[in-house]
């Protein structure tokens, strides 16, 4: 079973700072998704990356897929308190079954 | 679309009681997933269905847990008898194959407390 490792586990920063969180695997990803979960809510899909080396931007969020498709990063520029939440990466299990394998997540707290 | 609907949002019950969690997926989605989330174990997949048929229930903790999907618009997760260690947030999600991958849409969750 492929394991996804996310780092750091916890991150507490001040509003306005930049940050990067990581998602790594020992195996090649077929595709990778990033979700954000706010307190008391279910995870919400932010982005899907498919091609090695791909970079996608969503406002202040920049997602990068490693060239070898074994790692991904999420960079947030000028963090805001609304960015607070749990960031999860997820990868499809083998066999294109629709099943996702989730990492343990990075809990981000942005303080005013 | 209303999104994935779960009920109840909160459930408090005593050990030994039966608990039934309900989910209505997004119309047209052909996959439905049940997850459990705790601080210690994170988000765990319990079981998932494709076109109403259970595909993989290897994540179901034990025989006390069962799930059904009688039609494309409804699924239940039942725990009988419930135990305090079942306390967690239970999420239902549905998905559709789009753009080369399956994108899952989660419901708001049911927070279960077993005393």
Tab-separated table of C-alpha atoms in Angstrom:
chain	number	residue	atom	x	y	z
A	1	UNK	CA	0.000	0.000	0.000
A	2	UNK	CA	1.367	3.367	-1.005
A	3	UNK	CA	1.955	5.716	1.914
A	4	UNK	CA	1.810	9.482	1.642
A	5	UNK	CA	3.950	11.468	4.035
A	6	UNK	CA	3.049	15.055	4.686
A	7	UNK	CA	5.266	17.591	6.390
A	8	UNK	CA	5.241	19.436	8.580
A	9	UNK	CA	2.430	17.985	10.679
A	10	UNK	CA	1.696	21.318	12.343
A	11	UNK	CA	2.502	24.874	11.335
A	12	UNK	CA	1.641	28.067	13.172
A	13	UNK	CA	2.509	31.361	11.504
A	14	UNK	CA	1.586	35.015	11.547
A	15	UNK	CA	-0.665	36.569	8.953
A	16	UNK	CA	1.351	37.816	5.977
A	17	UNK	CA	4.047	35.130	6.147
A	18	UNK	CA	4.757	32.636	3.380
A	19	UNK	CA	4.774	28.871	3.878
A	20	UNK	CA	5.280	25.612	2.043
A	21	UNK	CA	3.908	22.178	2.905
A	22	UNK	CA	5.007	18.929	1.322
A	23	UNK	CA	3.606	15.587	0.267
A	24	UNK	CA	5.954	12.712	-0.528
A	25	UNK	CA	5.707	9.086	-1.533
A	26	UNK	CA	8.132	6.266	-2.235
A	27	UNK	CA	6.095	5.389	-5.328
A	28	UNK	CA	5.074	7.306	-8.417
A	29	UNK	CA	1.758	9.124	-8.245
A	30	UNK	CA	-0.714	8.629	-11.069
A	31	UNK	CA	-2.197	11.976	-10.103
A	32	UNK	CA	-2.295	13.985	-6.909
A	33	UNK	CA	-4.990	16.049	-5.286
A	34	UNK	CA	-4.833	18.673	-2.555
A	35	UNK	CA	-7.773	19.248	-0.229
A	36	UNK	CA	-8.365	21.818	2.485
A	37	UNK	CA	-10.535	21.042	5.498
A	38	UNK	CA	-11.766	23.885	7.651
A	39	UNK	CA	-12.797	23.214	11.260
A	40	UNK	CA	-16.195	21.533	11.427
A	41	UNK	CA	-16.404	20.915	7.697
A	42	UNK	CA	-15.527	18.180	5.222
A	43	UNK	CA	-12.435	18.391	3.002
A	44	UNK	CA	-12.801	20.475	-0.151
A	45	UNK	CA	-10.806	19.813	-3.302
A	46	UNK	CA	-8.362	22.586	-4.184
A	47	UNK	CA	-6.516	21.189	-7.181
A	48	UNK	CA	-5.576	18.074	-9.132
A	49	UNK	CA	-2.097	17.754	-10.657
A	50	UNK	CA	-1.429	15.099	-13.235
A	51	UNK	CA	1.745	15.864	-15.223
A	52	UNK	CA	5.271	15.723	-13.775
A	53	UNK	CA	6.646	19.246	-13.303
A	54	UNK	CA	3.195	20.768	-13.453
A	55	UNK	CA	2.565	24.022	-11.606
A	56	UNK	CA	-0.923	25.288	-10.857
A	57	UNK	CA	-1.923	28.536	-9.181
A	58	UNK	CA	-5.070	29.281	-7.251
A	59	UNK	CA	-4.904	32.917	-6.129
A	60	UNK	CA	-2.188	32.954	-3.420
A	61	UNK	CA	-1.745	29.164	-3.527
A	62	UNK	CA	0.846	27.556	-5.807
A	63	UNK	CA	0.849	23.790	-6.293
A	64	UNK	CA	3.798	21.967	-7.783
A	65	UNK	CA	4.086	18.355	-8.899
A	66	UNK	CA	7.593	16.917	-8.857
A	67	UNK	CA	9.219	15.970	-12.144
A	68	UNK	CA	9.339	12.326	-11.096
A	69	UNK	CA	5.750	12.477	-9.810
A	70	UNK	CA	6.766	11.250	-6.360
A	71	UNK	CA	6.332	14.510	-4.495
A	72	UNK	CA	4.254	17.653	-4.436
A	73	UNK	CA	4.272	20.953	-2.631
A	74	UNK	CA	1.784	23.637	-1.753
A	75	UNK	CA	3.081	27.161	-1.264
A	76	UNK	CA	0.947	29.915	0.238
A	77	UNK	CA	1.994	33.514	-0.246
A	78	UNK	CA	1.028	36.137	2.323
A	79	UNK	CA	-1.070	33.787	4.442
A	80	UNK	CA	-4.389	35.014	5.780
A	81	UNK	CA	-6.385	33.836	8.783
A	82	UNK	CA	-8.868	32.307	6.345
A	83	UNK	CA	-6.150	29.887	5.218
A	84	UNK	CA	-6.318	28.162	8.609
A	85	UNK	CA	-7.225	24.507	8.276
A	86	UNK	CA	-6.022	20.995	7.575
A	87	UNK	CA	-4.307	20.482	4.233
A	88	UNK	CA	-4.502	16.951	2.862
A	89	UNK	CA	-2.865	15.434	-0.149
A	90	UNK	CA	-4.437	12.386	-1.767
A	91	UNK	CA	-3.495	9.957	-4.483
A	92	UNK	CA	-5.493	7.432	-6.395
A	93	UNK	CA	-4.998	3.842	-5.392
A	94	UNK	CA	-3.888	1.398	-8.051
A	95	UNK	CA	-6.279	0.218	-10.719
A	96	UNK	CA	-8.104	3.487	-11.368
A	97	UNK	CA	-10.862	2.512	-8.943
A	98	UNK	CA	-11.853	5.956	-7.770
A	99	UNK	CA	-10.449	5.213	-4.321
A	100	UNK	CA	-8.177	7.877	-2.813
A	101	UNK	CA	-5.319	7.369	-0.370
A	102	UNK	CA	-4.966	10.363	1.940
A	103	UNK	CA	-1.925	11.626	3.800
A	104	UNK	CA	-2.180	12.497	7.494
A	105	UNK	CA	-2.357	16.177	6.678
A	106	UNK	CA	-0.692	19.415	7.716
A	107	UNK	CA	-2.576	21.509	10.265
A	108	UNK	CA	-2.026	25.191	9.528
A	109	UNK	CA	-2.863	27.947	11.962
A	110	UNK	CA	-2.563	31.528	10.743
A	111	UNK	CA	-2.628	34.034	13.574
A	112	UNK	CA	-3.765	37.635	13.113
B	1	UNK	CA	-26.643	21.143	-6.612
B	2	UNK	CA	-26.995	20.833	-2.840
B	3	UNK	CA	-23.814	18.840	-2.466
B	4	UNK	CA	-23.434	15.709	-0.393
B	5	UNK	CA	-25.992	15.649	2.412
B	6	UNK	CA	-25.398	13.830	5.681
B	7	UNK	CA	-27.633	13.337	8.670
B	8	UNK	CA	-27.618	13.714	11.533
B	9	UNK	CA	-24.862	16.322	11.962
B	10	UNK	CA	-24.351	15.333	15.574
B	11	UNK	CA	-25.204	12.127	17.378
B	12	UNK	CA	-24.712	11.353	21.045
B	13	UNK	CA	-25.539	7.850	22.168
B	14	UNK	CA	-24.795	5.395	24.924
B	15	UNK	CA	-22.549	2.402	24.558
B	16	UNK	CA	-24.425	-0.589	23.200
B	17	UNK	CA	-26.973	1.397	21.221
B	18	UNK	CA	-27.420	1.134	17.456
B	19	UNK	CA	-26.357	4.140	15.405
B	20	UNK	CA	-27.374	4.814	11.806
B	21	UNK	CA	-25.701	7.499	9.725
B	22	UNK	CA	-27.238	8.623	6.451
B	23	UNK	CA	-25.867	10.036	3.230
B	24	UNK	CA	-27.296	11.407	0.009
B	25	UNK	CA	-24.608	11.713	-2.685
B	26	UNK	CA	-24.492	14.257	-5.465
B	27	UNK	CA	-26.827	13.266	-8.268
B	28	UNK	CA	-24.993	11.571	-11.128
B	29	UNK	CA	-21.943	10.554	-9.114
B	30	UNK	CA	-21.197	6.848	-9.426
B	31	UNK	CA	-18.885	6.386	-6.429
B	32	UNK	CA	-19.758	6.755	-2.762
B	33	UNK	CA	-17.270	6.603	0.103
B	34	UNK	CA	-17.555	6.400	3.873
B	35	UNK	CA	-14.654	7.765	5.952
B	36	UNK	CA	-13.915	8.103	9.641
B	37	UNK	CA	-11.714	10.883	10.997
B	38	UNK	CA	-10.023	11.069	14.387
B	39	UNK	CA	-7.099	13.075	15.683
B	40	UNK	CA	-5.076	9.928	16.246
B	41	UNK	CA	-5.701	8.103	12.980
B	42	UNK	CA	-6.571	10.890	10.543
B	43	UNK	CA	-8.982	10.229	7.686
B	44	UNK	CA	-9.622	6.511	7.201
B	45	UNK	CA	-11.573	4.975	4.347
B	46	UNK	CA	-14.123	2.499	5.699
B	47	UNK	CA	-15.927	1.297	2.581
B	48	UNK	CA	-16.793	2.460	-0.898
B	49	UNK	CA	-19.431	1.687	-3.507
B	50	UNK	CA	-19.499	1.909	-7.280
B	51	UNK	CA	-22.917	2.033	-8.905
B	52	UNK	CA	-24.462	0.992	-5.558
B	53	UNK	CA	-22.281	-2.136	-5.274
B	54	UNK	CA	-19.769	-2.409	-2.385
B	55	UNK	CA	-16.272	-2.630	-3.880
B	56	UNK	CA	-13.910	-2.562	-0.924
B	57	UNK	CA	-14.910	-2.892	2.721
B	58	UNK	CA	-11.443	-3.732	4.028
B	59	UNK	CA	-11.433	-0.564	6.105
B	60	UNK	CA	-14.501	-1.510	8.130
B	61	UNK	CA	-13.138	-1.986	11.649
B	62	UNK	CA	-15.169	-5.013	12.623
B	63	UNK	CA	-18.491	-6.784	12.218
B	64	UNK	CA	-20.253	-4.161	14.283
B	65	UNK	CA	-20.020	-1.874	11.251
B	66	UNK	CA	-22.176	-2.356	8.164
B	67	UNK	CA	-23.037	-0.168	5.178
B	68	UNK	CA	-25.684	-0.321	2.510
B	69	UNK	CA	-26.529	1.549	-0.642
B	70	UNK	CA	-30.030	0.491	-1.717
B	71	UNK	CA	-30.147	3.018	-4.572
B	72	UNK	CA	-28.059	5.709	-6.258
B	73	UNK	CA	-29.308	8.464	-3.984
B	74	UNK	CA	-29.002	6.975	-0.510
B	75	UNK	CA	-26.533	5.138	1.705
B	76	UNK	CA	-26.379	4.213	5.374
B	77	UNK	CA	-23.580	3.323	7.749
B	78	UNK	CA	-24.722	1.389	10.793
B	79	UNK	CA	-22.869	0.605	13.999
B	80	UNK	CA	-24.387	-2.035	16.229
B	81	UNK	CA	-23.576	-2.151	19.089
B	82	UNK	CA	-21.721	1.130	19.417
B	83	UNK	CA	-18.657	1.527	21.651
B	84	UNK	CA	-16.886	4.624	23.019
B	85	UNK	CA	-13.922	4.024	20.679
B	86	UNK	CA	-16.292	4.580	17.732
B	87	UNK	CA	-16.481	8.263	18.660
B	88	UNK	CA	-15.262	10.190	15.611
B	89	UNK	CA	-16.444	12.321	12.716
B	90	UNK	CA	-17.866	10.204	9.908
B	91	UNK	CA	-17.782	11.616	6.386
B	92	UNK	CA	-19.572	10.531	3.282
B	93	UNK	CA	-18.148	11.545	-0.101
B	94	UNK	CA	-19.181	10.998	-3.696
B	95	UNK	CA	-17.175	11.274	-6.864
B	96	UNK	CA	-17.280	11.455	-10.591
B	97	UNK	CA	-14.545	10.731	-13.109
B	98	UNK	CA	-13.566	14.125	-14.520
B	99	UNK	CA	-10.505	15.489	-16.285
B	100	UNK	CA	-8.518	12.293	-15.943
B	101	UNK	CA	-9.117	11.745	-12.242
B	102	UNK	CA	-11.783	11.194	-9.639
B	103	UNK	CA	-12.594	14.303	-7.635
B	104	UNK	CA	-14.290	13.596	-4.346
B	105	UNK	CA	-16.924	15.841	-2.825
B	106	UNK	CA	-17.382	15.488	0.907
B	107	UNK	CA	-20.420	16.015	3.052
B	108	UNK	CA	-20.261	18.082	6.251
B	109	UNK	CA	-19.813	14.998	8.414
B	110	UNK	CA	-21.595	13.435	11.370
B	111	UNK	CA	-19.916	13.910	14.732
B	112	UNK	CA	-20.582	10.771	16.748
B	113	UNK	CA	-20.054	10.617	20.488
B	114	UNK	CA	-20.554	7.309	22.259
B	115	UNK	CA	-20.601	7.559	26.057
